[in-house]
Amino acid sequence: MILFTNQIIQDLTAQYDRGSALETQNIICKIFNPYGAGTWYCLNMDPADEDYIWCIAHITEWETGSVLRSELETLLVPPFGLPLERDLSFQPMNAKTAFDRLITGQSLYSSHASKEG
């Protein structure tokens, strides 16, 4: 699976000038480990360095920070060496709204409380 299509790269780089401001940008795509922990909601990408992605991420807790695109694209999850996947049904949404819901344990997809992300 291609994690970052040309359209996704275009949308991510278009938001790069917004930096870490969650209020003014959308989550463009969701990358996840379908076999265990690991979710990355990608916000923007440096057009001069397309290996740099700013995201909302969860391994053990929700946080914002940068991740390397090359790591997401090449990570093979043990024990079977399977890759990460992109949520094909994910629809862009405001990053601040999403982050607030995620850190309080609410689902992004409904108004019902959930521990899912």
Coordinates of C-alpha atoms in Angstrom, one line a residue:
M1 CA 0.0 0.0 0.0
I2 CA 1.2 3.5 -0.8
L3 CA 1.0 5.5 2.4
F4 CA 1.6 8.9 0.9
T5 CA 0.0 9.4 -2.5
N6 CA 0.8 12.5 -4.7
Q7 CA -2.4 14.1 -3.5
I8 CA -1.7 13.5 0.1
I9 CA 1.8 14.9 -0.3
Q10 CA 0.4 18.0 -2.0
D11 CA -2.2 18.5 0.8
L12 CA 0.4 18.0 3.5
T13 CA 2.9 20.4 2.0
A14 CA 0.1 23.0 1.5
Q15 CA -0.3 23.2 5.3
Y16 CA 3.4 23.4 6.2
D17 CA 3.4 27.1 6.8
R18 CA 0.9 26.6 9.6
G19 CA 3.6 24.8 11.7
S20 CA 2.3 23.2 14.9
A21 CA -0.9 25.3 15.1
L22 CA -3.6 22.7 15.3
E23 CA -6.5 25.2 15.1
T24 CA -5.6 26.3 11.5
Q25 CA -5.1 23.0 9.8
N26 CA -6.7 19.7 9.0
I27 CA -5.5 16.1 9.6
I28 CA -4.9 15.0 6.0
C29 CA -4.4 11.2 6.5
K30 CA -4.3 8.5 9.1
I31 CA -1.5 5.9 9.2
F32 CA -1.8 3.0 11.6
N33 CA -0.4 -0.3 12.8
P34 CA -3.2 -2.7 12.2
Y35 CA -1.4 -5.3 14.3
G36 CA -0.9 -3.4 17.5
A37 CA 0.0 0.1 18.9
G38 CA 0.7 3.0 16.7
T39 CA -1.4 5.7 15.0
W40 CA -0.3 8.8 13.2
Y41 CA -2.7 11.5 12.1
C42 CA -0.6 13.5 9.6
L43 CA -1.0 17.3 9.4
N44 CA 1.8 18.8 7.3
M45 CA 5.0 18.1 5.5
D46 CA 8.0 20.3 4.8
P47 CA 8.1 20.9 1.0
A48 CA 11.9 21.3 1.2
D49 CA 12.3 18.0 3.1
E50 CA 9.4 15.6 2.3
D51 CA 10.8 13.2 4.9
Y52 CA 9.5 15.5 7.7
I53 CA 5.9 15.1 8.8
W54 CA 4.1 16.9 11.7
C55 CA 1.4 14.7 13.2
I56 CA -0.7 13.8 16.2
A57 CA 0.6 10.4 17.2
H58 CA -0.2 7.6 19.7
I59 CA 2.1 4.8 20.7
T60 CA 1.6 4.9 24.5
E61 CA -0.1 8.3 24.8
W62 CA -1.5 11.1 22.5
E63 CA 1.1 13.7 21.6
T64 CA 2.0 16.0 18.8
G65 CA 5.4 15.9 17.1
S66 CA 7.4 15.1 14.0
V67 CA 8.0 11.7 12.4
L68 CA 10.0 10.6 9.4
R69 CA 8.1 9.6 6.4
S70 CA 10.8 7.1 5.5
E71 CA 10.3 5.4 8.9
L72 CA 6.6 5.1 8.4
E73 CA 7.0 3.7 4.9
T74 CA 9.7 1.2 5.8
L75 CA 8.6 0.0 9.2
L76 CA 7.9 -3.7 9.3
V77 CA 5.9 -4.7 12.4
P78 CA 7.1 -7.8 14.2
P79 CA 6.7 -10.7 14.4
F80 CA 5.6 -11.1 10.8
G81 CA 7.3 -8.1 9.2
L82 CA 4.1 -6.6 8.0
P83 CA 3.9 -2.8 7.0
L84 CA 1.8 0.0 8.4
E85 CA -1.4 0.9 6.5
R86 CA -3.3 4.1 5.6
D87 CA -6.9 4.3 6.6
L88 CA -8.6 4.5 3.2
S89 CA -11.9 5.7 4.7
F90 CA -10.4 8.6 6.8
Q91 CA -11.8 12.0 5.9
P92 CA -9.8 15.2 6.7
M93 CA -10.9 17.0 9.8
N94 CA -9.8 19.9 12.0
A95 CA -6.7 18.9 13.9
K96 CA -7.6 20.8 17.1
T97 CA -11.0 19.3 17.3
A98 CA -9.6 15.9 16.7
F99 CA -6.8 16.2 19.2
D100 CA -9.2 17.4 21.9
R101 CA -11.4 14.4 21.3
L102 CA -8.5 12.0 21.2
I103 CA -6.9 13.1 24.5
T104 CA -10.3 12.8 26.3
G105 CA -10.9 9.3 25.0
Q106 CA -13.6 10.2 22.5
S107 CA -14.1 8.7 19.1
L108 CA -13.4 10.9 16.1
Y109 CA -16.3 9.3 14.3
S110 CA -19.2 9.9 16.6
S111 CA -20.3 11.9 19.6
H112 CA -20.2 8.8 21.8
A113 CA -17.3 8.5 24.3
S114 CA -14.8 5.8 23.2
K115 CA -11.3 4.7 24.0
E116 CA -10.7 4.1 20.3
G117 CA -8.8 6.5 17.9

